[in-house]
Every structure is written in C-alpha cells, then in structure tokens.
Amino acid sequence: MFAVLKTGGKQYKVQSGDVLRVEKLAADAGETVQFNDILMVGGIVGTPTVAGAAVQAEVIDQIKGDKVIHFVKRRRKHSSKRTKGHRQQLTLLRITEILEKGGEATGVKAALGAGSVSAAAVVAAEPKKGSAKKAVAKSAAKKSGGGNDLKQLSGVGPALEKKLHEAGVTSFAQIAAWTDADIAEMDEKLSFKGRIEREGWVEQAKKLADG
C-alpha cells in the first residue's frame, strides 16, 4: 500500500520501508514521527486530506543537502556581482507504517517542520529582566480605566503615544515615577535618546498627575 503525504510544502509518494529526505523536522535521530496531512492512501483520495489516515516514520539523521551556488551579475554595472552558497537542512527518514484510519489515536509525535517555531519566537517568548514588573504595571494601568492622554506631554504625538502604550506606559503617574534607569531604557525603546530629559517629561508628568 502506498500513500501521498505533504510536508514542507512538498508532496511525497511513499511505501513502507522507503527512505526519503524531507525539509528539516523538529525531531532527533531515532525518534518516530507521524505525518497527518495525507492526501491519498491506497485508493482513497482526500478532500483535501484523508480523515484519520497517517504515515509514521523513523528519523534516521539530520543532514544537509548538496551545496547550491547562486551567482548574480548585473550587466553594465561595474563590479556588480555576487556569489552565495547554500546547503538546505534536511531530515532523513525511513517509512515504518501507513495507516488508513485511526491515526489521530496513536499518540505518536506529529512531524513538525523545524521552522514551525522559529528561534526568534522562542527568544521573544522568554521572560526578560523586569518583564514581570512591567506586566503588573501595564495590567494596573488597564484596570484603572485606560490611562491618560499622553499627547499632553511636550513632543508626544499619536505615533509616539502608540509606542509608549506598546511599552506598557499609559499614565502620567508611571512616567512621574521613572528612575534614571527607566529613562535610559525608554530612550532605547523609543529611539529618541535624550529626548525624555530634554523635554522634561518626568516633571511634566508629575504636574499633570497632580491635576
């Protein structure tokens, strides 16, 4: 029996025992993974996939494909040429089992592409120093009724107010309580180094907060 599975944006026709290379999967050598996007199995054609069908495979190794050279040269452009090499990261698999139904109940790890969860997303999800304090401040600002009109501060327009909101700053009281370290951090976030002290935001915020 054969099946047609989809992974990494490509389709593969496979049978039990076949060895194939696919776009890199998030799995280690020796693990068993299961493909659930099955377009065809035996004589059953999916619409677009076959419900309950699955293909299981053993990960043999994580490898790299052949080196590909990209050479670009522009006509009539002096010394305008570029050479770049690339080796695609791949996963070597051996097909172990093809299931016409019951694939959703096997409990085998799903075959997910390594790019499904990027390194950047993992880093972004990691808690950073002071993030808990900022989250509490942001939550408190939301509960207090949506904060103040930060555009009352000198030099703050709609775009800059939006950046402040994204950083969790929504009230004059928050700005009035900024320390030197907070000001330096916000300078970096807003890309306006020295502007907070130059415009006197902290002093303005203290007066506005007092009414």
CSV table of C-alpha atoms in Angstrom, one decimal:
chain,number,residue,atom,x,y,z
A,1,MET,CA,0.0,0.0,0.0
A,2,PHE,CA,1.2,3.5,-0.8
A,3,ALA,CA,0.3,7.0,0.5
A,4,VAL,CA,0.9,10.5,-0.6
A,5,LEU,CA,1.9,12.8,2.2
A,6,LYS,CA,2.5,16.5,2.4
A,7,THR,CA,5.3,18.2,4.4
A,8,GLY,CA,7.5,21.2,4.0
A,9,GLY,CA,5.3,22.4,1.1
A,10,LYS,CA,6.1,19.3,-1.0
A,11,GLN,CA,4.3,16.0,-1.7
A,12,TYR,CA,5.9,12.6,-1.4
A,13,LYS,CA,4.6,9.2,-2.6
A,14,VAL,CA,5.8,6.6,-0.1
A,15,GLN,CA,5.5,3.0,0.8
A,16,SER,CA,6.6,1.1,4.0
A,17,GLY,CA,10.4,0.8,4.0
A,18,ASP,CA,11.1,3.8,1.8
A,19,VAL,CA,13.9,6.2,2.7
A,20,LEU,CA,13.4,9.8,1.8
A,21,ARG,CA,14.8,13.3,2.6
A,22,VAL,CA,12.3,16.0,3.6
A,23,GLU,CA,12.6,19.6,4.8
A,24,LYS,CA,14.1,19.6,8.3
A,25,LEU,CA,11.8,18.3,11.1
A,26,ALA,CA,11.9,19.2,14.8
A,27,ALA,CA,12.9,15.6,15.9
A,28,ASP,CA,16.1,13.8,16.9
A,29,ALA,CA,17.6,10.7,15.3
A,30,GLY,CA,15.9,7.5,16.5
A,31,GLU,CA,12.5,9.2,17.2
A,32,THR,CA,9.3,8.1,15.5
A,33,VAL,CA,7.2,10.9,14.0
A,34,GLN,CA,3.8,10.8,12.3
A,35,PHE,CA,2.6,12.7,9.3
A,36,ASN,CA,-1.1,13.6,9.4
A,37,ASP,CA,-1.5,15.5,6.2
A,38,ILE,CA,-2.2,12.6,3.9
A,39,LEU,CA,-3.6,13.5,0.5
A,40,MET,CA,-4.1,9.9,-0.7
A,41,VAL,CA,-3.8,6.4,0.8
A,42,GLY,CA,-4.4,3.2,-1.1
A,43,GLY,CA,-7.3,4.1,-3.4
A,44,ILE,CA,-8.7,6.8,-1.2
A,45,VAL,CA,-8.3,10.3,-2.3
A,46,GLY,CA,-8.6,13.1,0.3
A,47,THR,CA,-10.7,16.2,0.2
A,48,PRO,CA,-8.0,17.6,0.6
A,49,THR,CA,-6.7,15.2,3.2
A,50,VAL,CA,-7.9,11.7,4.2
A,51,ALA,CA,-9.5,11.8,7.6
A,52,GLY,CA,-7.8,9.5,10.1
A,53,ALA,CA,-5.0,8.5,7.8
A,54,ALA,CA,-1.4,8.8,8.9
A,55,VAL,CA,2.1,7.8,7.9
A,56,GLN,CA,4.7,7.0,10.6
A,57,ALA,CA,8.4,7.2,10.0
A,58,GLU,CA,11.7,6.8,12.0
A,59,VAL,CA,14.2,9.7,11.9
A,60,ILE,CA,17.5,8.3,10.7
A,61,ASP,CA,19.5,11.5,10.8
A,62,GLN,CA,19.6,15.3,10.4
A,63,ILE,CA,21.6,16.1,7.2
A,64,LYS,CA,22.4,18.8,4.8
A,65,GLY,CA,21.6,18.8,1.1
A,66,ASP,CA,24.1,19.4,-1.7
A,67,LYS,CA,25.7,22.9,-1.9
A,68,VAL,CA,23.9,25.2,-4.3
A,69,ILE,CA,25.8,28.2,-5.7
A,70,HIS,CA,23.9,31.4,-6.6
A,71,PHE,CA,25.8,33.7,-8.9
A,72,VAL,CA,24.3,37.1,-9.9
A,73,LYS,CA,26.0,39.5,-12.2
A,74,ARG,CA,24.4,42.7,-13.5
A,75,ARG,CA,25.1,43.8,-17.0
A,76,ARG,CA,26.6,47.3,-17.4
A,77,LYS,CA,27.2,47.6,-13.7
A,78,HIS,CA,30.9,47.8,-12.8
A,79,SER,CA,31.9,45.1,-10.4
A,80,SER,CA,28.3,44.3,-9.6
A,81,LYS,CA,28.4,40.5,-9.0
A,82,ARG,CA,27.6,38.3,-6.0
A,83,THR,CA,28.2,34.7,-5.2
A,84,LYS,CA,26.4,33.0,-2.4
A,85,GLY,CA,26.4,29.3,-1.3
A,86,HIS,CA,23.6,27.4,0.4
A,87,ARG,CA,23.0,23.9,1.8
A,88,GLN,CA,19.4,23.1,2.7
A,89,GLN,CA,18.9,21.4,6.1
A,90,LEU,CA,17.1,18.1,5.7
A,91,THR,CA,15.8,15.2,7.7
A,92,LEU,CA,16.5,11.6,6.6
A,93,LEU,CA,13.5,9.3,7.3
A,94,ARG,CA,12.5,5.6,6.9
A,95,ILE,CA,8.8,5.0,6.5
A,96,THR,CA,7.7,2.4,9.0
A,97,GLU,CA,3.9,2.3,8.8
A,98,ILE,CA,1.0,3.5,6.7
A,99,LEU,CA,-2.4,3.8,8.5
A,100,GLU,CA,-5.7,4.2,6.6
A,101,LYS,CA,-7.5,5.2,9.7
A,102,GLY,CA,-7.0,5.7,13.5
A,103,GLY,CA,-4.0,8.0,13.0
A,104,GLU,CA,-5.5,10.5,15.5
A,105,ALA,CA,-5.4,7.9,18.3
A,106,THR,CA,-1.8,6.6,18.0
A,107,GLY,CA,-0.2,9.1,20.4
A,108,VAL,CA,2.9,9.3,18.1
A,109,LYS,CA,4.6,12.7,18.0
A,110,ALA,CA,3.5,14.8,15.0
A,111,ALA,CA,6.1,15.6,12.3
A,112,LEU,CA,6.5,19.4,12.5
A,113,GLY,CA,8.9,21.4,10.5
A,114,ALA,CA,11.8,22.9,12.4
A,115,GLY,CA,10.7,26.3,11.1
A,116,SER,CA,7.2,26.0,12.6
A,117,VAL,CA,8.6,27.5,15.8
A,118,SER,CA,11.4,29.9,15.0
A,119,ALA,CA,14.4,30.6,17.2
A,120,ALA,CA,13.3,34.3,17.2
A,121,ALA,CA,9.9,33.3,18.5
A,122,VAL,CA,11.4,31.2,21.3
A,123,VAL,CA,13.7,34.1,22.4
A,124,ALA,CA,10.8,36.5,22.3
A,125,ALA,CA,8.8,34.2,24.5
A,126,GLU,CA,11.5,34.0,27.1
A,127,PRO,CA,10.8,36.3,30.1
A,128,LYS,CA,13.3,39.2,30.2
A,129,LYS,CA,14.6,41.1,33.2
A,130,GLY,CA,12.0,43.4,34.7
A,131,SER,CA,9.2,42.0,32.4
A,132,ALA,CA,7.1,40.9,35.4
A,133,LYS,CA,7.2,44.4,36.9
A,134,LYS,CA,6.2,45.9,33.5
A,135,ALA,CA,3.4,43.4,33.1
A,136,VAL,CA,2.0,44.3,36.5
A,137,ALA,CA,2.2,48.0,35.7
A,138,LYS,CA,0.5,47.5,32.4
A,139,SER,CA,-2.2,45.4,34.0
A,140,ALA,CA,-2.8,48.0,36.7
A,141,ALA,CA,-3.0,50.8,34.1
A,142,LYS,CA,-5.6,48.9,32.2
A,143,LYS,CA,-7.7,48.3,35.3
A,144,SER,CA,-7.5,51.9,36.3
A,145,GLY,CA,-9.6,52.9,33.3
A,146,GLY,CA,-7.4,53.2,30.2
A,147,GLY,CA,-4.7,55.7,31.4
A,148,ASN,CA,-4.2,59.3,30.4
A,149,ASP,CA,-3.8,61.3,27.2
A,150,LEU,CA,0.0,61.1,26.9
A,151,LYS,CA,-0.1,63.6,23.9
A,152,GLN,CA,-0.3,66.3,26.6
A,153,LEU,CA,3.4,65.8,27.1
A,154,SER,CA,5.7,68.0,25.1
A,155,GLY,CA,6.8,66.4,21.8
A,156,VAL,CA,4.4,63.4,22.1
A,157,GLY,CA,2.2,62.8,19.1
A,158,PRO,CA,-0.1,59.9,18.1
A,159,ALA,CA,2.8,57.8,16.9
A,160,LEU,CA,4.9,58.2,20.0
A,161,GLU,CA,1.9,57.7,22.2
A,162,LYS,CA,1.3,54.4,20.5
A,163,LYS,CA,4.9,53.3,21.2
A,164,LEU,CA,4.5,54.2,24.8
A,165,HIS,CA,1.3,52.2,25.0
A,166,GLU,CA,3.1,49.2,23.4
A,167,ALA,CA,5.8,49.5,26.1
A,168,GLY,CA,3.1,49.4,28.8
A,169,VAL,CA,3.1,53.1,29.6
A,170,THR,CA,-0.4,54.6,29.8
A,171,SER,CA,-0.5,57.1,32.6
A,172,PHE,CA,1.3,60.2,33.9
A,173,ALA,CA,1.8,58.5,37.2
A,174,GLN,CA,4.0,55.9,35.6
A,175,ILE,CA,6.2,58.5,33.8
A,176,ALA,CA,6.4,60.6,37.0
A,177,ALA,CA,7.9,57.6,38.8
A,178,TRP,CA,10.6,56.8,36.3
A,179,THR,CA,14.1,56.4,37.6
A,180,ASP,CA,17.3,57.2,35.6
A,181,ALA,CA,17.5,53.5,34.6
A,182,ASP,CA,13.9,53.6,33.4
A,183,ILE,CA,14.6,56.8,31.3
A,184,ALA,CA,17.6,55.2,29.7
A,185,GLU,CA,15.6,52.1,28.9
A,186,MET,CA,12.8,54.1,27.3
A,187,ASP,CA,15.3,56.2,25.4
A,188,GLU,CA,16.4,53.0,23.7
A,189,LYS,CA,12.9,51.7,23.0
A,190,LEU,CA,11.6,55.0,21.6
A,191,SER,CA,14.8,55.6,19.6
A,192,PHE,CA,14.9,59.2,20.8
A,193,LYS,CA,18.0,59.3,23.0
A,194,GLY,CA,18.0,62.2,25.4
A,195,ARG,CA,14.5,63.4,24.4
A,196,ILE,CA,12.8,62.5,27.7
A,197,GLU,CA,15.1,64.6,29.8
A,198,ARG,CA,15.3,67.4,27.2
A,199,GLU,CA,11.6,67.7,27.0
A,200,GLY,CA,11.2,67.3,30.8
A,201,TRP,CA,8.6,64.5,30.6
A,202,VAL,CA,9.0,63.4,34.2
A,203,GLU,CA,8.4,66.9,35.6
A,204,GLN,CA,5.5,67.5,33.2
A,205,ALA,CA,4.0,64.1,34.2
A,206,LYS,CA,4.2,65.0,37.9
A,207,LYS,CA,2.3,68.2,37.4
A,208,LEU,CA,-0.3,66.5,35.1
A,209,ALA,CA,-0.7,63.6,37.5
A,210,ASP,CA,-1.4,66.1,40.4
A,211,GLY,CA,-4.1,67.7,38.3
